[in-house]
């Protein structure tokens, strides 16, 4: 999305990211992690490298399991004017399912005409929504990233390990995640992601910008933590050029993933030698996602049973 160009999907950061360019293309937001426990920086009983290997292996199993679930994805992106009112919006609701051979299908069930005027959606935006907002860090992904152990932290009633994640190198044409993740200590799965899609394209007239995002997961079937909610609210700074002026655009977005149901499969899923497959089990409403308040936000329609309430600003 951009002013007639492209803009990567954005989000809300719990802590400042380092600048990736000489001139930041987004507004640095202040910490909003009230309610999280104090960060315990003491050495854990298990070596951090071993923790990383174990949770990455579990994330690999989870990524495989995700291909056995149908769900609904709801996207709403708005631009906000100087009076704090919406002056443009993009919405799309998509059901994700499978055909008889297991191939993934996407069926758009709601897509009113966009009223965005200062920015526009691009294929890169939808790719971010599908692949990088519901971030999964698997064993196969480990060679791509530097992963630094930060400590342990209580997130609501969850005990988590905290890691910073950054790409080892930026390959042309590739997108990565840079930010922080919280890994639940017992299930060894990511429960919160605070990150930014990188890199930004700062070429005048071709700017493709993004802000940090926050994604929450929820345990919906008793064993896996699924992405359920991603939020964003910030200002992108578009530089001027020949024939056009610089502009700041305030953008707000909410992406929800709901209605998870297992798609019939006979595939066996194992973790550390144990069968963790539960074929045919229908997911039950899970616990609220990590870091999320349980109250319903104002001016929002009721969510479905597995979709959390939006965090308060």
PDB file of C-alpha atoms in Angstrom:
ATOM      1  CA  UNK A   1       0.000   0.000   0.000  1.00  0.00           C
ATOM      2  CA  UNK A   2       1.046   3.610  -0.528  1.00  0.00           C
ATOM      3  CA  UNK A   3      -0.099   6.827  -2.126  1.00  0.00           C
ATOM      4  CA  UNK A   4      -0.940   5.047  -5.410  1.00  0.00           C
ATOM      5  CA  UNK A   5       1.962   2.660  -4.847  1.00  0.00           C
ATOM      6  CA  UNK A   6       2.575  -0.149  -2.332  1.00  0.00           C
ATOM      7  CA  UNK A   7       2.817  -0.456   1.425  1.00  0.00           C
ATOM      8  CA  UNK A   8       3.651  -3.569   3.424  1.00  0.00           C
ATOM      9  CA  UNK A   9       1.204  -4.573   6.181  1.00  0.00           C
ATOM     10  CA  UNK A  10       1.868  -2.884   9.498  1.00  0.00           C
ATOM     11  CA  UNK A  11       1.451  -3.426  13.196  1.00  0.00           C
ATOM     12  CA  UNK A  12       2.044  -2.332  16.776  1.00  0.00           C
ATOM     13  CA  UNK A  13       5.380  -2.830  18.543  1.00  0.00           C
ATOM     14  CA  UNK A  14       5.874  -3.486  22.251  1.00  0.00           C
ATOM     15  CA  UNK A  15       9.430  -2.109  22.170  1.00  0.00           C
ATOM     16  CA  UNK A  16      11.436  -0.025  19.678  1.00  0.00           C
ATOM     17  CA  UNK A  17      13.137  -1.827  16.804  1.00  0.00           C
ATOM     18  CA  UNK A  18      16.563  -0.650  15.650  1.00  0.00           C
ATOM     19  CA  UNK A  19      16.531   1.529  12.561  1.00  0.00           C
ATOM     20  CA  UNK A  20      17.090  -0.471   9.422  1.00  0.00           C
ATOM     21  CA  UNK A  21      17.700   2.625   7.280  1.00  0.00           C
ATOM     22  CA  UNK A  22      19.196   6.082   7.750  1.00  0.00           C
ATOM     23  CA  UNK A  23      15.691   7.565   7.769  1.00  0.00           C
ATOM     24  CA  UNK A  24      12.905   5.630   9.520  1.00  0.00           C
ATOM     25  CA  UNK A  25       9.874   5.054   7.317  1.00  0.00           C
ATOM     26  CA  UNK A  26       7.506   4.555  10.230  1.00  0.00           C
ATOM     27  CA  UNK A  27       6.610   6.028  13.593  1.00  0.00           C
ATOM     28  CA  UNK A  28       8.426   4.464  16.538  1.00  0.00           C
ATOM     29  CA  UNK A  29       5.741   3.482  19.035  1.00  0.00           C
ATOM     30  CA  UNK A  30       6.087   3.421  22.795  1.00  0.00           C
ATOM     31  CA  UNK A  31       6.059   0.196  24.858  1.00  0.00           C
ATOM     32  CA  UNK A  32       2.542  -1.085  25.585  1.00  0.00           C
ATOM     33  CA  UNK A  33       3.301  -4.309  27.463  1.00  0.00           C
ATOM     34  CA  UNK A  34       1.520  -3.320  30.677  1.00  0.00           C
ATOM     35  CA  UNK A  35       0.414  -6.465  32.481  1.00  0.00           C
ATOM     36  CA  UNK A  36       3.430  -8.517  31.464  1.00  0.00           C
ATOM     37  CA  UNK A  37       5.605  -9.679  34.330  1.00  0.00           C
ATOM     38  CA  UNK A  38       9.138  -8.515  35.008  1.00  0.00           C
ATOM     39  CA  UNK A  39      11.763  -9.845  32.603  1.00  0.00           C
ATOM     40  CA  UNK A  40      13.925 -12.454  34.368  1.00  0.00           C
ATOM     41  CA  UNK A  41      17.360 -12.311  32.728  1.00  0.00           C
ATOM     42  CA  UNK A  42      18.917 -15.072  34.837  1.00  0.00           C
ATOM     43  CA  UNK A  43      20.376 -18.134  33.105  1.00  0.00           C
ATOM     44  CA  UNK A  44      17.665 -20.780  32.486  1.00  0.00           C
ATOM     45  CA  UNK A  45      18.124 -24.378  33.624  1.00  0.00           C
ATOM     46  CA  UNK A  46      18.095 -25.515  29.995  1.00  0.00           C
ATOM     47  CA  UNK A  47      20.777 -23.994  27.710  1.00  0.00           C
ATOM     48  CA  UNK A  48      19.178 -21.377  25.402  1.00  0.00           C
ATOM     49  CA  UNK A  49      20.447 -23.159  22.290  1.00  0.00           C
ATOM     50  CA  UNK A  50      18.661 -26.311  23.401  1.00  0.00           C
ATOM     51  CA  UNK A  51      15.461 -24.347  24.036  1.00  0.00           C
ATOM     52  CA  UNK A  52      15.686 -22.907  20.515  1.00  0.00           C
ATOM     53  CA  UNK A  53      16.156 -26.334  18.947  1.00  0.00           C
ATOM     54  CA  UNK A  54      13.233 -27.782  20.904  1.00  0.00           C
ATOM     55  CA  UNK A  55      10.726 -25.000  20.195  1.00  0.00           C
ATOM     56  CA  UNK A  56      11.745 -24.850  16.520  1.00  0.00           C
ATOM     57  CA  UNK A  57      11.093 -28.596  16.232  1.00  0.00           C
ATOM     58  CA  UNK A  58       7.661 -28.113  17.821  1.00  0.00           C
ATOM     59  CA  UNK A  59       6.960 -25.196  15.484  1.00  0.00           C
ATOM     60  CA  UNK A  60       7.816 -27.467  12.530  1.00  0.00           C
ATOM     61  CA  UNK A  61       5.190 -29.924  13.744  1.00  0.00           C
ATOM     62  CA  UNK A  62       2.726 -27.080  14.206  1.00  0.00           C
ATOM     63  CA  UNK A  63       3.269 -25.757  10.677  1.00  0.00           C
ATOM     64  CA  UNK A  64       2.538 -29.232   9.354  1.00  0.00           C
ATOM     65  CA  UNK A  65      -0.571 -29.479  11.552  1.00  0.00           C
ATOM     66  CA  UNK A  66      -1.856 -26.108  10.312  1.00  0.00           C
ATOM     67  CA  UNK A  67      -2.257 -27.664   6.876  1.00  0.00           C
ATOM     68  CA  UNK A  68      -4.894 -29.948   8.399  1.00  0.00           C
ATOM     69  CA  UNK A  69      -7.169 -27.132   9.601  1.00  0.00           C
ATOM     70  CA  UNK A  70      -9.759 -24.966   7.896  1.00  0.00           C
ATOM     71  CA  UNK A  71     -10.322 -21.436   9.193  1.00  0.00           C
ATOM     72  CA  UNK A  72     -11.645 -17.957   8.399  1.00  0.00           C
ATOM     73  CA  UNK A  73      -9.401 -14.930   7.856  1.00  0.00           C
ATOM     74  CA  UNK A  74     -10.851 -11.437   8.289  1.00  0.00           C
ATOM     75  CA  UNK A  75      -8.882  -8.355   7.204  1.00  0.00           C
ATOM     76  CA  UNK A  76      -9.760  -4.707   7.844  1.00  0.00           C
ATOM     77  CA  UNK A  77      -7.363  -1.872   6.968  1.00  0.00           C
ATOM     78  CA  UNK A  78      -8.248   1.782   7.456  1.00  0.00           C
ATOM     79  CA  UNK A  79      -6.609   5.145   6.896  1.00  0.00           C
ATOM     80  CA  UNK A  80      -7.225   7.767   9.580  1.00  0.00           C
ATOM     81  CA  UNK A  81      -7.400  11.520   8.912  1.00  0.00           C
ATOM     82  CA  UNK A  82      -6.261  14.410  11.102  1.00  0.00           C
ATOM     83  CA  UNK A  83      -9.636  14.409  12.891  1.00  0.00           C
ATOM     84  CA  UNK A  84      -9.058  10.778  13.952  1.00  0.00           C
ATOM     85  CA  UNK A  85     -11.831   9.597  11.620  1.00  0.00           C
ATOM     86  CA  UNK A  86     -11.669   6.835   9.033  1.00  0.00           C
ATOM     87  CA  UNK A  87     -11.335   8.247   5.515  1.00  0.00           C
ATOM     88  CA  UNK A  88     -10.784   4.982   3.659  1.00  0.00           C
ATOM     89  CA  UNK A  89     -11.125   1.252   4.273  1.00  0.00           C
ATOM     90  CA  UNK A  90     -10.333  -2.141   2.778  1.00  0.00           C
ATOM     91  CA  UNK A  91     -12.112  -5.287   3.992  1.00  0.00           C
ATOM     92  CA  UNK A  92     -11.983  -8.931   3.012  1.00  0.00           C
ATOM     93  CA  UNK A  93     -13.223 -12.113   4.680  1.00  0.00           C
ATOM     94  CA  UNK A  94     -11.889 -15.413   3.316  1.00  0.00           C
ATOM     95  CA  UNK A  95     -12.684 -19.026   4.183  1.00  0.00           C
ATOM     96  CA  UNK A  96      -9.596 -21.263   3.961  1.00  0.00           C
ATOM     97  CA  UNK A  97     -10.408 -24.899   3.146  1.00  0.00           C
ATOM     98  CA  UNK A  98      -9.189 -27.896   1.134  1.00  0.00           C
ATOM     99  CA  UNK A  99     -10.365 -29.894  -1.844  1.00  0.00           C
ATOM    100  CA  UNK A 100     -10.724 -33.670  -1.868  1.00  0.00           C
ATOM    101  CA  UNK A 101      -7.003 -34.076  -2.615  1.00  0.00           C
ATOM    102  CA  UNK A 102      -5.838 -31.840   0.216  1.00  0.00           C
ATOM    103  CA  UNK A 103      -5.056 -28.792  -1.929  1.00  0.00           C
ATOM    104  CA  UNK A 104      -5.601 -25.468  -0.158  1.00  0.00           C
ATOM    105  CA  UNK A 105      -8.558 -23.356  -1.322  1.00  0.00           C
ATOM    106  CA  UNK A 106      -9.436 -19.734  -0.551  1.00  0.00           C
ATOM    107  CA  UNK A 107     -13.044 -18.594  -0.902  1.00  0.00           C
ATOM    108  CA  UNK A 108     -13.741 -14.882  -0.444  1.00  0.00           C
ATOM    109  CA  UNK A 109     -17.093 -14.457   1.309  1.00  0.00           C
ATOM    110  CA  UNK A 110     -17.077 -10.696   1.890  1.00  0.00           C
ATOM    111  CA  UNK A 111     -15.230  -8.031  -0.087  1.00  0.00           C
ATOM    112  CA  UNK A 112     -16.928  -4.638  -0.408  1.00  0.00           C
ATOM    113  CA  UNK A 113     -15.429  -2.128  -2.796  1.00  0.00           C
ATOM    114  CA  UNK A 114     -12.361  -0.517  -1.273  1.00  0.00           C
ATOM    115  CA  UNK A 115     -12.621   3.143  -0.302  1.00  0.00           C
ATOM    116  CA  UNK A 116      -8.886   3.610   0.228  1.00  0.00           C
ATOM    117  CA  UNK A 117      -7.636   6.712  -1.572  1.00  0.00           C
ATOM    118  CA  UNK A 118      -4.287   7.596   0.002  1.00  0.00           C
ATOM    119  CA  UNK A 119      -2.937   4.043  -0.082  1.00  0.00           C
ATOM    120  CA  UNK A 120      -3.745   0.806  -1.895  1.00  0.00           C
ATOM    121  CA  UNK A 121      -3.343  -2.911  -1.280  1.00  0.00           C
ATOM    122  CA  UNK A 122      -0.759  -4.920  -3.217  1.00  0.00           C
ATOM    123  CA  UNK A 123       0.065  -8.638  -3.591  1.00  0.00           C
ATOM    124  CA  UNK A 124       2.908  -8.076  -1.116  1.00  0.00           C
ATOM    125  CA  UNK A 125       0.384  -6.967   1.505  1.00  0.00           C
ATOM    126  CA  UNK A 126      -1.674 -10.136   1.161  1.00  0.00           C
ATOM    127  CA  UNK A 127       1.506 -12.225   1.250  1.00  0.00           C
ATOM    128  CA  UNK A 128       2.438 -10.596   4.565  1.00  0.00           C
ATOM    129  CA  UNK A 129      -1.029 -11.342   5.950  1.00  0.00           C
ATOM    130  CA  UNK A 130      -0.854 -14.979   4.915  1.00  0.00           C
ATOM    131  CA  UNK A 131       2.772 -15.829   5.666  1.00  0.00           C
ATOM    132  CA  UNK A 132       4.426 -13.336   8.031  1.00  0.00           C
ATOM    133  CA  UNK A 133       1.758 -12.107  10.429  1.00  0.00           C
ATOM    134  CA  UNK A 134       1.019 -15.692  11.561  1.00  0.00           C
ATOM    135  CA  UNK A 135       4.775 -16.167  12.049  1.00  0.00           C
ATOM    136  CA  UNK A 136       6.039 -19.733  12.567  1.00  0.00           C
ATOM    137  CA  UNK A 137       9.740 -20.261  13.293  1.00  0.00           C
ATOM    138  CA  UNK A 138      10.637 -23.840  12.354  1.00  0.00           C
ATOM    139  CA  UNK A 139      13.801 -25.922  12.358  1.00  0.00           C
ATOM    140  CA  UNK A 140      14.010 -25.267   8.620  1.00  0.00           C
ATOM    141  CA  UNK A 141      13.920 -21.500   9.262  1.00  0.00           C
ATOM    142  CA  UNK A 142      16.681 -21.437  11.890  1.00  0.00           C
ATOM    143  CA  UNK A 143      19.569 -20.963   9.391  1.00  0.00           C
ATOM    144  CA  UNK A 144      17.913 -17.742   8.189  1.00  0.00           C
ATOM    145  CA  UNK A 145      17.845 -15.990  11.565  1.00  0.00           C
ATOM    146  CA  UNK A 146      19.985 -14.854  14.465  1.00  0.00           C
ATOM    147  CA  UNK A 147      18.034 -15.815  17.597  1.00  0.00           C
ATOM    148  CA  UNK A 148      19.069 -14.261  20.913  1.00  0.00           C
ATOM    149  CA  UNK A 149      17.787 -15.404  24.273  1.00  0.00           C
ATOM    150  CA  UNK A 150      16.507 -12.422  26.306  1.00  0.00           C
ATOM    151  CA  UNK A 151      15.022 -14.026  29.402  1.00  0.00           C
ATOM    152  CA  UNK A 152      11.840 -15.386  30.954  1.00  0.00           C
ATOM    153  CA  UNK A 153       8.626 -13.426  31.385  1.00  0.00           C
ATOM    154  CA  UNK A 154       5.106 -13.961  32.650  1.00  0.00           C
ATOM    155  CA  UNK A 155       2.493 -13.111  29.990  1.00  0.00           C
ATOM    156  CA  UNK A 156      -0.924 -13.235  31.648  1.00  0.00           C
ATOM    157  CA  UNK A 157      -0.863 -16.684  33.291  1.00  0.00           C
ATOM    158  CA  UNK A 158       1.731 -18.113  30.891  1.00  0.00           C
ATOM    159  CA  UNK A 159       5.403 -18.696  31.646  1.00  0.00           C
ATOM    160  CA  UNK A 160       7.388 -17.842  28.514  1.00  0.00           C
ATOM    161  CA  UNK A 161      10.884 -17.705  27.111  1.00  0.00           C
ATOM    162  CA  UNK A 162      11.669 -14.443  25.291  1.00  0.00           C
ATOM    163  CA  UNK A 163      13.854 -14.250  22.179  1.00  0.00           C
ATOM    164  CA  UNK A 164      14.906 -11.525  19.751  1.00  0.00           C
ATOM    165  CA  UNK A 165      14.855 -12.606  16.103  1.00  0.00           C
ATOM    166  CA  UNK A 166      16.609 -10.936  13.150  1.00  0.00           C
ATOM    167  CA  UNK A 167      17.574 -12.141   9.654  1.00  0.00           C
ATOM    168  CA  UNK A 168      21.218 -13.183   9.270  1.00  0.00           C
ATOM    169  CA  UNK A 169      21.264 -11.513   5.855  1.00  0.00           C
ATOM    170  CA  UNK A 170      18.807  -9.927   3.446  1.00  0.00           C
ATOM    171  CA  UNK A 171      18.516 -11.766   0.138  1.00  0.00           C
ATOM    172  CA  UNK A 172      17.121  -9.851  -2.820  1.00  0.00           C
ATOM    173  CA  UNK A 173      13.424 -10.458  -3.343  1.00  0.00           C
ATOM    174  CA  UNK A 174      12.932 -12.118   0.064  1.00  0.00           C
ATOM    175  CA  UNK A 175      10.933 -10.931   3.078  1.00  0.00           C
ATOM    176  CA  UNK A 176      11.849 -11.629   6.689  1.00  0.00           C
ATOM    177  CA  UNK A 177      10.758 -10.969  10.254  1.00  0.00           C
ATOM    178  CA  UNK A 178      12.693  -8.817  12.712  1.00  0.00           C
ATOM    179  CA  UNK A 179      11.498  -8.437  16.266  1.00  0.00           C
ATOM    180  CA  UNK A 180      10.694 -10.381  19.436  1.00  0.00           C
ATOM    181  CA  UNK A 181       8.826 -13.606  20.170  1.00  0.00           C
ATOM    182  CA  UNK A 182       7.423 -15.146  23.358  1.00  0.00           C
ATOM    183  CA  UNK A 183       7.543 -18.957  23.553  1.00  0.00           C
ATOM    184  CA  UNK A 184       5.318 -20.802  26.034  1.00  0.00           C
ATOM    185  CA  UNK A 185       7.595 -22.879  28.264  1.00  0.00           C
ATOM    186  CA  UNK A 186       5.464 -26.019  28.572  1.00  0.00           C
ATOM    187  CA  UNK A 187       4.165 -26.403  24.999  1.00  0.00           C
ATOM    188  CA  UNK A 188       7.254 -24.800  23.383  1.00  0.00           C
ATOM    189  CA  UNK A 189       5.227 -22.817  20.862  1.00  0.00           C
ATOM    190  CA  UNK A 190       5.153 -19.126  20.022  1.00  0.00           C
ATOM    191  CA  UNK A 191       2.296 -17.306  21.759  1.00  0.00           C
ATOM    192  CA  UNK A 192       3.093 -13.649  20.972  1.00  0.00           C
ATOM    193  CA  UNK A 193       5.030 -12.035  18.110  1.00  0.00           C
ATOM    194  CA  UNK A 194       6.205  -8.417  18.062  1.00  0.00           C
ATOM    195  CA  UNK A 195       7.986  -7.897  14.779  1.00  0.00           C
ATOM    196  CA  UNK A 196       8.393  -6.015  11.540  1.00  0.00           C
ATOM    197  CA  UNK A 197       8.397  -7.254   7.967  1.00  0.00           C
ATOM    198  CA  UNK A 198      11.748  -6.381   6.409  1.00  0.00           C
ATOM    199  CA  UNK A 199      13.192  -4.951   4.260  1.00  0.00           C
ATOM    200  CA  UNK A 200      11.411  -1.733   3.331  1.00  0.00           C
ATOM    201  CA  UNK A 201      11.769  -0.374  -0.196  1.00  0.00           C
ATOM    202  CA  UNK A 202      12.708   3.312   0.140  1.00  0.00           C
ATOM    203  CA  UNK A 203      13.245   4.091  -3.534  1.00  0.00           C
ATOM    204  CA  UNK A 204      11.514   7.390  -4.380  1.00  0.00           C
ATOM    205  CA  UNK A 205       8.339   6.662  -6.300  1.00  0.00           C
ATOM    206  CA  UNK A 206       8.481   2.960  -5.402  1.00  0.00           C
ATOM    207  CA  UNK A 207       8.203   3.063  -1.621  1.00  0.00           C
ATOM    208  CA  UNK A 208       7.026  -0.178  -0.045  1.00  0.00           C
ATOM    209  CA  UNK A 209       6.843   0.509   3.686  1.00  0.00           C
ATOM    210  CA  UNK A 210       5.820  -1.418   6.767  1.00  0.00           C
ATOM    211  CA  UNK A 211       5.353  -0.880  10.488  1.00  0.00           C
ATOM    212  CA  UNK A 212       5.849  -3.382  13.329  1.00  0.00           C
ATOM    213  CA  UNK A 213       2.915  -5.692  14.077  1.00  0.00           C
ATOM    214  CA  UNK A 214       1.706  -7.662  17.081  1.00  0.00           C
ATOM    215  CA  UNK A 215       0.237 -11.143  16.590  1.00  0.00           C
ATOM    216  CA  UNK A 216      -1.353 -13.234  19.328  1.00  0.00           C
ATOM    217  CA  UNK A 217      -1.910 -16.966  19.364  1.00  0.00           C
ATOM    218  CA  UNK A 218      -4.547 -18.979  21.204  1.00  0.00           C
ATOM    219  CA  UNK A 219      -4.714 -22.663  22.074  1.00  0.00           C
ATOM    220  CA  UNK A 220      -7.863 -23.837  20.296  1.00  0.00           C
ATOM    221  CA  UNK A 221      -7.553 -27.627  20.292  1.00  0.00           C
ATOM    222  CA  UNK A 222      -5.749 -28.477  23.496  1.00  0.00           C
ATOM    223  CA  UNK A 223      -2.335 -28.878  21.893  1.00  0.00           C
ATOM    224  CA  UNK A 224      -1.573 -26.209  19.266  1.00  0.00           C
ATOM    225  CA  UNK A 225      -1.369 -22.428  19.606  1.00  0.00           C
ATOM    226  CA  UNK A 226      -2.936 -20.880  16.483  1.00  0.00           C
ATOM    227  CA  UNK A 227      -2.660 -17.262  15.303  1.00  0.00           C
ATOM    228  CA  UNK A 228      -5.964 -15.580  16.083  1.00  0.00           C
ATOM    229  CA  UNK A 229      -5.405 -11.840  16.134  1.00  0.00           C
ATOM    230  CA  UNK A 230      -2.951  -9.321  14.662  1.00  0.00           C
ATOM    231  CA  UNK A 231      -3.139  -5.592  15.224  1.00  0.00           C
ATOM    232  CA  UNK A 232      -1.540  -2.469  13.778  1.00  0.00           C
ATOM    233  CA  UNK A 233      -1.783   1.265  14.314  1.00  0.00           C
ATOM    234  CA  UNK A 234       0.833   3.779  13.230  1.00  0.00           C
ATOM    235  CA  UNK A 235       1.999   6.451  10.815  1.00  0.00           C
ATOM    236  CA  UNK A 236       4.054   5.739   7.702  1.00  0.00           C
ATOM    237  CA  UNK A 237       6.323   8.456   6.345  1.00  0.00           C
ATOM    238  CA  UNK A 238       6.416   8.636   2.533  1.00  0.00           C
ATOM    239  CA  UNK A 239       9.187  10.826   1.169  1.00  0.00           C
ATOM    240  CA  UNK A 240       8.587  13.350  -1.584  1.00  0.00           C
ATOM    241  CA  UNK A 241       9.987  13.260  -5.095  1.00  0.00           C
ATOM    242  CA  UNK A 242       9.784  14.893  -8.484  1.00  0.00           C
ATOM    243  CA  UNK A 243       6.187  15.928  -9.050  1.00  0.00           C
ATOM    244  CA  UNK A 244       4.814  14.830  -5.662  1.00  0.00           C
ATOM    245  CA  UNK A 245       5.100  15.872  -2.021  1.00  0.00           C
ATOM    246  CA  UNK A 246       6.012  13.892   1.063  1.00  0.00           C
ATOM    247  CA  UNK A 247       3.102  12.593   3.113  1.00  0.00           C
ATOM    248  CA  UNK A 248       2.444  10.914   6.443  1.00  0.00           C
ATOM    249  CA  UNK A 249      -0.384   8.345   6.405  1.00  0.00           C
ATOM    250  CA  UNK A 250      -1.968   7.036   9.593  1.00  0.00           C
ATOM    251  CA  UNK A 251      -3.033   3.430   9.014  1.00  0.00           C
ATOM    252  CA  UNK A 252      -4.836   1.022  11.312  1.00  0.00           C
ATOM    253  CA  UNK A 253      -5.420  -2.662  10.656  1.00  0.00           C
ATOM    254  CA  UNK A 254      -6.905  -5.709  12.334  1.00  0.00           C
ATOM    255  CA  UNK A 255      -6.514  -9.247  11.010  1.00  0.00           C
ATOM    256  CA  UNK A 256      -8.457 -12.081  12.654  1.00  0.00           C
ATOM    257  CA  UNK A 257      -8.086 -15.832  12.140  1.00  0.00           C
ATOM    258  CA  UNK A 258     -11.037 -17.824  13.507  1.00  0.00           C
ATOM    259  CA  UNK A 259     -13.232 -20.950  13.184  1.00  0.00           C
ATOM    260  CA  UNK A 260     -10.337 -23.413  13.236  1.00  0.00           C
ATOM    261  CA  UNK A 261     -11.541 -26.957  12.468  1.00  0.00           C
ATOM    262  CA  UNK A 262      -9.514 -30.037  11.709  1.00  0.00           C
ATOM    263  CA  UNK A 263      -9.754 -31.242   8.121  1.00  0.00           C
ATOM    264  CA  UNK A 264     -10.046 -35.064   7.947  1.00  0.00           C
ATOM    265  CA  UNK A 265      -6.623 -36.668   7.615  1.00  0.00           C
ATOM    266  CA  UNK A 266      -4.877 -39.904   8.491  1.00  0.00           C
ATOM    267  CA  UNK A 267      -1.458 -38.250   8.813  1.00  0.00           C
ATOM    268  CA  UNK A 268       0.429 -39.124  11.986  1.00  0.00           C
ATOM    269  CA  UNK A 269       2.204 -36.261  13.744  1.00  0.00           C
ATOM    270  CA  UNK A 270       5.001 -37.021  16.192  1.00  0.00           C
ATOM    271  CA  UNK A 271       7.135 -34.865  18.477  1.00  0.00           C
ATOM    272  CA  UNK A 272      10.216 -36.220  20.257  1.00  0.00           C
ATOM    273  CA  UNK A 273       9.116 -39.778  19.444  1.00  0.00           C
ATOM    274  CA  UNK A 274       5.559 -39.412  20.770  1.00  0.00           C
ATOM    275  CA  UNK A 275       2.361 -39.479  18.713  1.00  0.00           C
ATOM    276  CA  UNK A 276       0.641 -36.120  19.286  1.00  0.00           C
ATOM    277  CA  UNK A 277      -1.968 -36.518  16.537  1.00  0.00           C
ATOM    278  CA  UNK A 278      -5.618 -36.250  17.560  1.00  0.00           C
ATOM    279  CA  UNK A 279      -7.472 -37.247  14.403  1.00  0.00           C
ATOM    280  CA  UNK A 280     -11.085 -36.243  14.215  1.00  0.00           C
ATOM    281  CA  UNK A 281     -10.994 -34.060  17.319  1.00  0.00           C
ATOM    282  CA  UNK A 282     -13.026 -30.919  16.927  1.00  0.00           C
ATOM    283  CA  UNK A 283     -11.395 -27.874  18.515  1.00  0.00           C
ATOM    284  CA  UNK A 284     -13.017 -26.463  21.590  1.00  0.00           C
ATOM    285  CA  UNK A 285     -12.994 -22.795  22.545  1.00  0.00           C
ATOM    286  CA  UNK A 286      -9.542 -22.129  23.954  1.00  0.00           C
ATOM    287  CA  UNK A 287      -7.970 -19.854  26.499  1.00  0.00           C
ATOM    288  CA  UNK A 288      -7.646 -16.150  25.709  1.00  0.00           C
ATOM    289  CA  UNK A 289      -4.436 -15.503  23.767  1.00  0.00           C
ATOM    290  CA  UNK A 290      -1.367 -14.383  25.596  1.00  0.00           C
ATOM    291  CA  UNK A 291      -1.257 -10.692  26.390  1.00  0.00           C
ATOM    292  CA  UNK A 292      -4.917 -10.117  25.505  1.00  0.00           C
ATOM    293  CA  UNK A 293      -7.563  -8.658  27.814  1.00  0.00           C
ATOM    294  CA  UNK A 294     -10.779 -10.647  27.955  1.00  0.00           C
ATOM    295  CA  UNK A 295     -13.215  -7.761  27.591  1.00  0.00           C
ATOM    296  CA  UNK A 296     -14.875  -6.866  24.277  1.00  0.00           C
ATOM    297  CA  UNK A 297     -13.682  -3.571  22.770  1.00  0.00           C
ATOM    298  CA  UNK A 298     -16.215  -0.823  22.103  1.00  0.00           C
ATOM    299  CA  UNK A 299     -17.692  -0.360  18.633  1.00  0.00           C
ATOM    300  CA  UNK A 300     -16.771  -3.888  17.574  1.00  0.00           C
ATOM    301  CA  UNK A 301     -19.233  -6.676  16.700  1.00  0.00           C
ATOM    302  CA  UNK A 302     -19.111  -9.757  18.927  1.00  0.00           C
ATOM    303  CA  UNK A 303     -16.301 -12.127  17.971  1.00  0.00           C
ATOM    304  CA  UNK A 304     -16.760 -15.798  17.308  1.00  0.00           C
ATOM    305  CA  UNK A 305     -15.944 -18.163  20.132  1.00  0.00           C
ATOM    306  CA  UNK A 306     -12.287 -18.695  19.238  1.00  0.00           C
ATOM    307  CA  UNK A 307     -11.478 -15.095  18.345  1.00  0.00           C
ATOM    308  CA  UNK A 308     -10.120 -12.912  21.191  1.00  0.00           C
ATOM    309  CA  UNK A 309     -11.220  -9.461  22.111  1.00  0.00           C
ATOM    310  CA  UNK A 310      -9.043  -6.712  20.677  1.00  0.00           C
ATOM    311  CA  UNK A 311      -6.465  -5.350  23.119  1.00  0.00           C
ATOM    312  CA  UNK A 312      -7.273  -1.918  24.452  1.00  0.00           C
ATOM    313  CA  UNK A 313      -5.098   0.949  23.269  1.00  0.00           C
TER     314      UNK A 313
END
